[in-house]
Amino acid sequence: MPTINFYNRSDIGKKRDNNEDYSKSFEPQDSRELNQSGRLFVVADGMGGHQQGEKASSFAVETLLKVYYEAPQIPPEKRLSDIIKQINLKLIEYSEKNLPRGERTGTTLVAAVIRKDKLLVANVGDSRAYLIRDGQVRQITRDHSLVAEMVRAGTLSEAEARESKFRNRLSRSVGGSPNLEADIHPPIRLRRGDIILLCTDGLTGHVSEKDILQSAHGSAKDIAERLIRLANERGGADNITASVVKYGKPLMLPPGLTVRKLSLIGAGTLTLATFVLLGWFGASQWDKIFATPIPASSSAFTASPGMTVSPPSTFIPSAGPTQTLVTPVNVTLSPATTETPEPPVATETLAGSGLVNCAYIVVSGDYVNRIAGKFGVNSEQVFREGDVQENMGEIFPGDILIIKGVSAEVCAQNNGVVRP
């Protein structure tokens, strides 16, 4: 097994008063645990204001690191997906109970598991994972931002996206929509000399892929420090975080011989059972809020007795909310003896109708009835992003709205983007 050298570094940057980024990793010392679950590296970029963002990012990272290692019998792909879903629901519930109506705390998240010689990446939001190999840089993740989706849909050029004032508007975040699905990318077979970079947009906002490649020498610490220094030299407009992993030393190949093709494995559908996370919070009124477990999906697995997570660090919101949020105290995997098929995942497309849900950014002069008219729908079909249960009143430029039940063509004509 090649030696793995890694380093996490987060910097407040030049413009911010507090750091809402959070990064942490875990390397099991037990060889059996290492073989079953691998090493886990996580980076998050919180949002919400009044210190809510930094609390959300630390909560998400600490929770994922703690709970991931409590279910070694579940494949890492399924583990990451299910834990992220549960973190998402907890943050949503916290926002609904503690923050003013319409406000939410949330976070991006990118996680990498290195298990034996395989790399597995999961992400939500615009924090990224890169693989550096053979003098090339490959972005593994896809940004979940509205402008990135518009670029992929062909309604916005990359140059326009870079200059857009909406470039930091996320289309997906942990703590946003209750129907969150993290991207779980096909595993990549690692080779000696590979370098993995996890980072927040505070880095990629100032540093190009060419810069990353030119900085990718020396130790993991050297690379991370070099990249963060470069981002700060170019303005440091946001918090900057880099988690760098070096997978062994590169093999010495004969002159002229290189291997460039990435080996992708296991891209099939994951069908293993899911689980429920119970007892997440144990302070103040959170015990009452979460006394009733979040409903599980229709399949479950049998957990070993006493499978719990020890208390991590405290997660306390800023002054204002009366309840205290802490990271999981006793995260228990619910026991079950049977396994039943999971129900089909709901999609944003209106099945059988050829209609879709369309994301649209409010511009100056817009109001609900005008937007509804442009899309040819009733105003009751226009919703605020993340709150599709109730129509909203006043809207402002930059708000993201969801227009339900329109054709993909109408969506594109009005500079919208079809929600995946």
GROMACS .gro file of C-alpha atoms in nm:
model
  420
    1MET     CA    1   0.000   0.000   0.000
    2PRO     CA    2   0.155   0.335  -0.100
    3THR     CA    3   0.226   0.587   0.174
    4ILE     CA    4  -0.044   0.855   0.199
    5ASN     CA    5   0.060   1.207   0.295
    6PHE     CA    6  -0.220   1.456   0.367
    7TYR     CA    7  -0.272   1.804   0.506
    8ASN     CA    8  -0.576   2.026   0.579
    9ARG     CA    9  -0.554   2.404   0.590
   10SER     CA   10  -0.822   2.672   0.622
   11ASP     CA   11  -0.757   3.047   0.608
   12ILE     CA   12  -0.995   3.334   0.683
   13GLY     CA   13  -0.879   3.524   0.373
   14LYS     CA   14  -0.837   3.901   0.340
   15LYS     CA   15  -1.196   4.028   0.340
   16ARG     CA   16  -1.397   3.824   0.591
   17ASP     CA   17  -1.437   3.874   0.966
   18ASN     CA   18  -1.492   3.506   1.043
   19ASN     CA   19  -1.417   3.172   0.883
   20GLU     CA   20  -1.722   2.973   0.768
   21ASP     CA   21  -1.509   2.700   0.608
   22TYR     CA   22  -1.433   2.378   0.794
   23SER     CA   23  -1.202   2.090   0.706
   24LYS     CA   24  -1.108   1.770   0.881
   25SER     CA   25  -0.987   1.418   0.806
   26PHE     CA   26  -0.966   1.083   0.981
   27GLU     CA   27  -0.726   0.794   0.933
   28PRO     CA   28  -0.820   0.479   1.131
   29GLN     CA   29  -0.535   0.327   1.327
   30ASP     CA   30  -0.700  -0.015   1.334
   31SER     CA   31  -0.607  -0.210   1.019
   32ARG     CA   32  -0.945  -0.383   0.995
   33GLU     CA   33  -1.132  -0.051   1.018
   34LEU     CA   34  -0.895   0.100   0.763
   35ASN     CA   35  -0.962  -0.185   0.518
   36GLN     CA   36  -1.339  -0.170   0.570
   37SER     CA   37  -1.392   0.207   0.565
   38GLY     CA   38  -1.071   0.370   0.447
   39ARG     CA   39  -0.956   0.724   0.519
   40LEU     CA   40  -1.209   1.008   0.506
   41PHE     CA   41  -1.138   1.371   0.410
   42VAL     CA   42  -1.411   1.638   0.430
   43VAL     CA   43  -1.432   2.009   0.340
   44ALA     CA   44  -1.737   2.235   0.388
   45ASP     CA   45  -1.824   2.601   0.329
   46GLY     CA   46  -2.104   2.725   0.552
   47MET     CA   47  -2.357   2.999   0.490
   48GLY     CA   48  -2.625   3.176   0.690
   49GLY     CA   49  -2.479   3.486   0.855
   50HIS     CA   50  -2.445   3.571   1.225
   51GLN     CA   51  -2.196   3.283   1.266
   52GLN     CA   52  -2.459   3.032   1.154
   53GLY     CA   53  -2.248   2.937   0.853
   54GLU     CA   54  -1.941   2.836   1.048
   55LYS     CA   55  -2.158   2.634   1.285
   56ALA     CA   56  -2.333   2.456   0.998
   57SER     CA   57  -2.007   2.361   0.824
   58SER     CA   58  -1.844   2.230   1.141
   59PHE     CA   59  -2.159   2.037   1.232
   60ALA     CA   60  -2.175   1.873   0.889
   61VAL     CA   61  -1.808   1.774   0.885
   62GLU     CA   62  -1.796   1.646   1.243
   63THR     CA   63  -2.117   1.449   1.197
   64LEU     CA   64  -2.006   1.285   0.874
   65LEU     CA   65  -1.670   1.187   1.024
   66LYS     CA   66  -1.830   1.040   1.335
   67VAL     CA   67  -2.119   0.850   1.179
   68TYR     CA   68  -1.938   0.718   0.872
   69TYR     CA   69  -1.724   0.479   1.076
   70GLU     CA   70  -2.022   0.338   1.266
   71ALA     CA   71  -2.160   0.140   0.970
   72PRO     CA   72  -1.871  -0.059   0.817
   73GLN     CA   73  -2.113  -0.318   0.674
   74ILE     CA   74  -2.266  -0.056   0.443
   75PRO     CA   75  -2.074   0.027   0.122
   76PRO     CA   76  -1.903   0.368   0.145
   77GLU     CA   77  -2.115   0.504  -0.144
   78LYS     CA   78  -2.439   0.431   0.040
   79ARG     CA   79  -2.301   0.546   0.371
   80LEU     CA   80  -2.202   0.888   0.240
   81SER     CA   81  -2.532   0.939   0.059
   82ASP     CA   82  -2.751   0.849   0.356
   83ILE     CA   83  -2.554   1.041   0.618
   84ILE     CA   84  -2.554   1.357   0.405
   85LYS     CA   85  -2.932   1.327   0.363
   86GLN     CA   86  -2.980   1.307   0.740
   87ILE     CA   87  -2.746   1.600   0.808
   88ASN     CA   88  -2.948   1.797   0.554
   89LEU     CA   89  -3.278   1.725   0.730
   90LYS     CA   90  -3.135   1.820   1.069
   91LEU     CA   91  -3.010   2.155   0.942
   92ILE     CA   92  -3.345   2.227   0.776
   93GLU     CA   93  -3.530   2.149   1.097
   94TYR     CA   94  -3.292   2.367   1.297
   95SER     CA   95  -3.351   2.661   1.061
   96GLU     CA   96  -3.728   2.620   1.075
   97LYS     CA   97  -3.731   2.614   1.455
   98ASN     CA   98  -3.476   2.886   1.524
   99LEU     CA   99  -3.433   3.132   1.237
  100PRO     CA  100  -3.669   3.399   1.101
  101ARG     CA  101  -3.903   3.282   0.827
  102GLY     CA  102  -3.727   3.255   0.494
  103GLU     CA  103  -3.379   3.232   0.648
  104ARG     CA  104  -3.175   2.914   0.655
  105THR     CA  105  -2.833   2.798   0.755
  106GLY     CA  106  -2.657   2.550   0.533
  107THR     CA  107  -2.328   2.440   0.388
  108THR     CA  108  -2.155   2.298   0.087
  109LEU     CA  109  -1.976   1.968   0.138
  110VAL     CA  110  -1.718   1.764  -0.051
  111ALA     CA  111  -1.590   1.435   0.089
  112ALA     CA  112  -1.330   1.189  -0.033
  113VAL     CA  113  -1.283   0.832   0.084
  114ILE     CA  114  -0.958   0.652   0.003
  115ARG     CA  115  -1.011   0.281   0.061
  116LYS     CA  116  -0.725   0.058  -0.049
  117ASP     CA  117  -0.648   0.186  -0.400
  118LYS     CA  118  -0.990   0.341  -0.472
  119LEU     CA  119  -1.098   0.705  -0.446
  120LEU     CA  120  -1.466   0.780  -0.384
  121VAL     CA  121  -1.595   1.139  -0.391
  122ALA     CA  122  -1.930   1.286  -0.281
  123ASN     CA  123  -2.031   1.651  -0.309
  124VAL     CA  124  -2.308   1.904  -0.261
  125GLY     CA  125  -2.267   2.269  -0.362
  126ASP     CA  126  -1.965   2.434  -0.524
  127SER     CA  127  -1.680   2.302  -0.311
  128ARG     CA  128  -1.467   2.092  -0.544
  129ALA     CA  129  -1.253   1.780  -0.571
  130TYR     CA  130  -0.964   1.760  -0.819
  131LEU     CA  131  -0.737   1.475  -0.925
  132ILE     CA  132  -0.387   1.566  -1.042
  133ARG     CA  133  -0.218   1.294  -1.247
  134ASP     CA  134   0.050   1.277  -1.516
  135GLY     CA  135   0.073   1.652  -1.558
  136GLN     CA  136  -0.302   1.699  -1.591
  137VAL     CA  137  -0.576   1.830  -1.362
  138ARG     CA  138  -0.923   1.682  -1.367
  139GLN     CA  139  -1.219   1.829  -1.177
  140ILE     CA  140  -1.407   1.528  -1.040
  141THR     CA  141  -1.707   1.718  -0.904
  142ARG     CA  142  -1.967   1.933  -1.079
  143ASP     CA  143  -2.063   2.263  -0.918
  144HIS     CA  144  -2.420   2.285  -0.791
  145SER     CA  145  -2.465   2.652  -0.871
  146LEU     CA  146  -2.728   2.810  -1.090
  147VAL     CA  147  -2.476   2.960  -1.334
  148ALA     CA  148  -2.294   2.626  -1.362
  149GLU     CA  149  -2.622   2.455  -1.448
  150MET     CA  150  -2.694   2.724  -1.706
  151VAL     CA  151  -2.351   2.668  -1.862
  152ARG     CA  152  -2.418   2.295  -1.880
  153ALA     CA  153  -2.760   2.366  -2.031
  154GLY     CA  154  -2.604   2.594  -2.293
  155THR     CA  155  -2.793   2.908  -2.184
  156LEU     CA  156  -2.481   3.081  -2.046
  157SER     CA  157  -2.120   3.086  -2.165
  158GLU     CA  158  -1.830   3.011  -1.931
  159ALA     CA  159  -1.707   3.369  -1.971
  160GLU     CA  160  -2.051   3.504  -1.879
  161ALA     CA  161  -2.065   3.268  -1.581
  162ARG     CA  162  -1.733   3.396  -1.446
  163GLU     CA  163  -1.860   3.754  -1.457
  164SER     CA  164  -2.214   3.685  -1.336
  165LYS     CA  165  -2.312   3.846  -1.007
  166PHE     CA  166  -2.509   3.529  -0.939
  167ARG     CA  167  -2.209   3.295  -0.972
  168ASN     CA  168  -2.218   3.214  -0.600
  169ARG     CA  169  -2.589   3.128  -0.597
  170LEU     CA  170  -2.612   2.759  -0.514
  171SER     CA  171  -2.872   2.533  -0.672
  172ARG     CA  172  -2.802   2.263  -0.414
  173SER     CA  173  -2.674   2.281  -0.056
  174VAL     CA  174  -2.684   2.081   0.267
  175GLY     CA  175  -2.967   2.243   0.462
  176GLY     CA  176  -3.152   2.362   0.150
  177SER     CA  177  -3.412   2.132  -0.004
  178PRO     CA  178  -3.551   1.837   0.193
  179ASN     CA  179  -3.518   1.621  -0.120
  180LEU     CA  180  -3.141   1.666  -0.138
  181GLU     CA  181  -2.936   1.412  -0.332
  182ALA     CA  182  -2.558   1.433  -0.306
  183ASP     CA  183  -2.354   1.352  -0.615
  184ILE     CA  184  -2.174   1.022  -0.554
  185HIS     CA  185  -1.910   0.988  -0.824
  186PRO     CA  186  -1.789   0.656  -0.970
  187PRO     CA  187  -1.481   0.529  -0.784
  188ILE     CA  188  -1.142   0.601  -0.937
  189ARG     CA  189  -0.854   0.356  -0.916
  190LEU     CA  190  -0.559   0.549  -0.778
  191ARG     CA  191  -0.201   0.526  -0.898
  192ARG     CA  192   0.123   0.616  -0.727
  193GLY     CA  193   0.191   0.986  -0.756
  194ASP     CA  194  -0.175   1.090  -0.770
  195ILE     CA  195  -0.268   1.407  -0.581
  196ILE     CA  196  -0.622   1.478  -0.459
  197LEU     CA  197  -0.732   1.833  -0.378
  198LEU     CA  198  -1.054   1.921  -0.195
  199CYS     CA  199  -1.123   2.294  -0.174
  200THR     CA  200  -1.382   2.568  -0.127
  201ASP     CA  201  -1.471   2.838  -0.378
  202GLY     CA  202  -1.253   3.084  -0.189
  203LEU     CA  203  -0.961   2.902  -0.351
  204THR     CA  204  -1.103   2.838  -0.698
  205GLY     CA  205  -1.230   3.196  -0.721
  206HIS     CA  206  -0.867   3.308  -0.746
  207VAL     CA  207  -0.674   3.001  -0.857
  208SER     CA  208  -0.701   2.831  -1.198
  209GLU     CA  209  -0.640   2.467  -1.288
  210LYS     CA  210  -0.309   2.577  -1.439
  211ASP     CA  211  -0.215   2.733  -1.103
  212ILE     CA  212  -0.312   2.410  -0.926
  213LEU     CA  213  -0.091   2.206  -1.157
  214GLN     CA  214   0.205   2.441  -1.118
  215SER     CA  215   0.167   2.427  -0.737
  216ALA     CA  216   0.145   2.046  -0.719
  217HIS     CA  217   0.496   1.964  -0.600
  218GLY     CA  218   0.652   1.900  -0.262
  219SER     CA  219   0.461   1.766   0.037
  220ALA     CA  220   0.084   1.786   0.085
  221LYS     CA  221   0.147   2.072   0.329
  222ASP     CA  222   0.366   2.254   0.075
  223ILE     CA  223   0.092   2.230  -0.190
  224ALA     CA  224  -0.190   2.348   0.038
  225GLU     CA  225   0.010   2.639   0.178
  226ARG     CA  226   0.125   2.742  -0.169
  227LEU     CA  227  -0.230   2.748  -0.308
  228ILE     CA  228  -0.374   2.940  -0.013
  229ARG     CA  229  -0.094   3.194  -0.028
  230LEU     CA  230  -0.161   3.244  -0.400
  231ALA     CA  231  -0.535   3.297  -0.341
  232ASN     CA  232  -0.461   3.555  -0.072
  233GLU     CA  233  -0.211   3.734  -0.295
  234ARG     CA  234  -0.487   3.769  -0.555
  235GLY     CA  235  -0.734   3.927  -0.316
  236GLY     CA  236  -0.847   3.663  -0.066
  237ALA     CA  237  -1.209   3.769  -0.114
  238ASP     CA  238  -1.350   3.468   0.073
  239ASN     CA  239  -1.244   3.206   0.324
  240ILE     CA  240  -0.994   2.968   0.164
  241THR     CA  241  -0.964   2.597   0.240
  242ALA     CA  242  -0.750   2.326   0.083
  243SER     CA  243  -0.723   1.960   0.180
  244VAL     CA  244  -0.442   1.788  -0.010
  245VAL     CA  245  -0.372   1.414  -0.028
  246LYS     CA  246  -0.063   1.264  -0.192
  247TYR     CA  247  -0.099   0.898  -0.282
  248GLY     CA  248   0.252   0.754  -0.277
  249LYS     CA  249   0.548   0.855  -0.488
  250PRO     CA  250   0.513   0.851  -0.867
  251LEU     CA  251   0.642   0.546  -1.051
  252MET     CA  252   0.947   0.606  -1.266
  253LEU     CA  253   0.836   0.523  -1.622
  254PRO     CA  254   1.059   0.491  -1.928
  255PRO     CA  255   1.099   0.814  -2.128
  256GLY     CA  256   0.796   0.889  -2.345
  257LEU     CA  257   0.566   0.646  -2.162
  258THR     CA  258   0.270   0.792  -1.973
  259VAL     CA  259  -0.060   0.656  -1.858
  260ARG     CA  260  -0.346   0.906  -1.879
  261LYS     CA  261  -0.666   0.710  -1.866
  262LEU     CA  262  -0.845   0.712  -1.532
  263SER     CA  263  -0.981   0.376  -1.424
  264LEU     CA  264  -1.346   0.410  -1.331
  265ILE     CA  265  -1.512   0.122  -1.151
  266GLY     CA  266  -1.842   0.038  -0.994
  267ALA     CA  267  -2.063   0.292  -1.169
  268GLY     CA  268  -2.372   0.072  -1.133
  269THR     CA  269  -2.684   0.149  -0.930
  270LEU     CA  270  -2.649   0.121  -0.554
  271THR     CA  271  -2.924  -0.093  -0.407
  272LEU     CA  272  -2.797  -0.172  -0.057
  273ALA     CA  273  -3.016  -0.101   0.244
  274THR     CA  274  -3.032   0.240   0.405
  275PHE     CA  275  -3.042   0.337   0.771
  276VAL     CA  276  -3.193   0.588   1.014
  277LEU     CA  277  -2.987   0.817   1.235
  278LEU     CA  278  -3.151   0.868   1.574
  279GLY     CA  279  -3.076   1.067   1.887
  280TRP     CA  280  -2.880   1.337   1.707
  281PHE     CA  281  -2.915   1.615   1.959
  282GLY     CA  282  -2.904   1.615   2.336
  283ALA     CA  283  -2.916   1.973   2.463
  284SER     CA  284  -3.188   2.223   2.545
  285GLN     CA  285  -3.513   2.169   2.353
  286TRP     CA  286  -3.347   1.973   2.074
  287ASP     CA  287  -3.438   1.656   2.264
  288LYS     CA  288  -3.805   1.748   2.219
  289ILE     CA  289  -3.767   1.849   1.856
  290PHE     CA  290  -3.598   1.524   1.761
  291ALA     CA  291  -3.780   1.293   2.001
  292THR     CA  292  -3.959   1.150   1.697
  293PRO     CA  293  -3.705   0.994   1.460
  294ILE     CA  294  -3.692   1.106   1.099
  295PRO     CA  295  -3.879   0.842   0.895
  296ALA     CA  296  -3.652   0.586   0.737
  297SER     CA  297  -3.667   0.483   0.378
  298SER     CA  298  -3.843   0.152   0.333
  299SER     CA  299  -3.528  -0.056   0.366
  300ALA     CA  300  -3.298  -0.091   0.663
  301PHE     CA  301  -3.019  -0.309   0.795
  302THR     CA  302  -2.946  -0.486   1.119
  303ALA     CA  303  -2.708  -0.286   1.332
  304SER     CA  304  -2.475  -0.425   1.593
  305PRO     CA  305  -2.580  -0.359   1.955
  306GLY     CA  306  -2.439  -0.045   2.109
  307MET     CA  307  -2.339   0.114   1.781
  308THR     CA  308  -2.317   0.478   1.887
  309VAL     CA  309  -2.098   0.780   1.835
  310SER     CA  310  -1.918   0.952   2.120
  311PRO     CA  311  -1.987   1.324   2.174
  312PRO     CA  312  -1.788   1.553   1.944
  313SER     CA  313  -1.739   1.926   1.988
  314THR     CA  314  -2.027   2.160   2.065
  315PHE     CA  315  -2.219   2.334   1.789
  316ILE     CA  316  -2.372   2.652   1.935
  317PRO     CA  317  -2.559   2.911   1.728
  318SER     CA  318  -2.505   3.283   1.773
  319ALA     CA  319  -2.714   3.490   2.011
  320GLY     CA  320  -3.078   3.503   1.918
  321PRO     CA  321  -3.216   3.149   1.884
  322THR     CA  322  -3.318   3.005   2.217
  323GLN     CA  323  -3.216   2.648   2.136
  324THR     CA  324  -2.867   2.504   2.132
  325LEU     CA  325  -2.751   2.283   1.851
  326VAL     CA  326  -2.481   2.030   1.920
  327THR     CA  327  -2.321   1.768   1.705
  328PRO     CA  328  -2.452   1.411   1.746
  329VAL     CA  329  -2.431   1.278   2.098
  330ASN     CA  330  -2.569   0.929   2.046
  331VAL     CA  331  -2.605   0.861   1.677
  332THR     CA  332  -2.760   0.516   1.664
  333LEU     CA  333  -2.821   0.306   1.358
  334SER     CA  334  -3.176   0.171   1.381
  335PRO     CA  335  -3.201  -0.208   1.405
  336ALA     CA  336  -3.411  -0.403   1.158
  337THR     CA  337  -3.443  -0.764   1.056
  338THR     CA  338  -3.588  -0.736   0.708
  339GLU     CA  339  -3.489  -0.566   0.390
  340THR     CA  340  -3.746  -0.438   0.144
  341PRO     CA  341  -3.698  -0.257  -0.184
  342GLU     CA  342  -3.659   0.119  -0.165
  343PRO     CA  343  -3.932   0.327  -0.327
  344PRO     CA  344  -3.841   0.504  -0.650
  345VAL     CA  345  -3.670   0.838  -0.598
  346ALA     CA  346  -3.895   1.130  -0.685
  347THR     CA  347  -3.766   1.349  -0.964
  348GLU     CA  348  -3.829   1.712  -1.052
  349THR     CA  349  -3.971   1.615  -1.391
  350LEU     CA  350  -4.350   1.579  -1.395
  351ALA     CA  351  -4.379   1.215  -1.496
  352GLY     CA  352  -4.561   1.145  -1.818
  353SER     CA  353  -4.645   1.509  -1.889
  354GLY     CA  354  -4.329   1.626  -2.062
  355LEU     CA  355  -4.321   1.921  -1.820
  356VAL     CA  356  -4.039   2.017  -1.586
  357ASN     CA  357  -3.959   2.238  -1.291
  358CYS     CA  358  -3.752   2.541  -1.391
  359ALA     CA  359  -3.510   2.745  -1.176
  360TYR     CA  360  -3.512   3.118  -1.250
  361ILE     CA  361  -3.313   3.411  -1.105
  362VAL     CA  362  -3.522   3.720  -1.030
  363VAL     CA  363  -3.402   4.036  -1.209
  364SER     CA  364  -3.483   4.402  -1.150
  365GLY     CA  365  -3.845   4.481  -1.239
  366ASP     CA  366  -3.971   4.127  -1.186
  367TYR     CA  367  -4.275   4.046  -0.975
  368VAL     CA  368  -4.458   3.718  -0.931
  369ASN     CA  369  -4.742   3.776  -1.177
  370ARG     CA  370  -4.503   3.904  -1.442
  371ILE     CA  371  -4.281   3.597  -1.405
  372ALA     CA  372  -4.583   3.368  -1.418
  373GLY     CA  373  -4.694   3.540  -1.739
  374LYS     CA  374  -4.352   3.497  -1.901
  375PHE     CA  375  -4.361   3.125  -1.833
  376GLY     CA  376  -4.729   3.087  -1.917
  377VAL     CA  377  -4.833   2.955  -1.575
  378ASN     CA  378  -5.051   3.066  -1.285
  379SER     CA  379  -4.883   3.256  -1.001
  380GLU     CA  380  -4.963   2.957  -0.777
  381GLN     CA  381  -4.701   2.763  -0.975
  382VAL     CA  382  -4.419   3.002  -0.875
  383PHE     CA  383  -4.231   2.915  -0.558
  384ARG     CA  384  -3.923   3.031  -0.373
  385GLU     CA  385  -3.624   2.796  -0.393
  386GLY     CA  386  -3.626   2.556  -0.096
  387ASP     CA  387  -3.987   2.641   0.002
  388VAL     CA  388  -4.213   2.471  -0.250
  389GLN     CA  389  -4.490   2.419   0.002
  390GLU     CA  390  -4.601   2.781   0.013
  391ASN     CA  391  -4.610   3.067  -0.236
  392MET     CA  392  -4.419   3.381  -0.147
  393GLY     CA  393  -4.509   3.746  -0.159
  394GLU     CA  394  -4.234   4.003  -0.208
  395ILE     CA  395  -3.935   3.901  -0.417
  396PHE     CA  396  -3.599   4.065  -0.479
  397PRO     CA  397  -3.336   4.060  -0.756
  398GLY     CA  398  -3.112   3.758  -0.710
  399ASP     CA  399  -3.381   3.539  -0.551
  400ILE     CA  400  -3.402   3.192  -0.701
  401LEU     CA  401  -3.755   3.083  -0.789
  402ILE     CA  402  -3.892   2.749  -0.902
  403ILE     CA  403  -4.157   2.758  -1.175
  404LYS     CA  404  -4.345   2.429  -1.172
  405GLY     CA  405  -4.495   2.256  -1.472
  406VAL     CA  406  -4.344   2.425  -1.779
  407SER     CA  407  -4.182   2.283  -2.090
  408ALA     CA  408  -3.803   2.262  -2.112
  409GLU     CA  409  -3.820   2.489  -2.418
  410VAL     CA  410  -4.010   2.762  -2.232
  411CYS     CA  411  -3.766   2.729  -1.943
  412ALA     CA  412  -3.465   2.785  -2.172
  413GLN     CA  413  -3.632   3.073  -2.360
  414ASN     CA  414  -3.669   3.264  -2.033
  415ASN     CA  415  -3.309   3.206  -1.917
  416GLY     CA  416  -3.412   2.940  -1.671
  417VAL     CA  417  -3.253   2.603  -1.612
  418VAL     CA  418  -3.428   2.269  -1.575
  419ARG     CA  419  -3.380   2.130  -1.227
  420PRO     CA  420  -3.214   1.785  -1.238
   0.00000   0.00000   0.00000
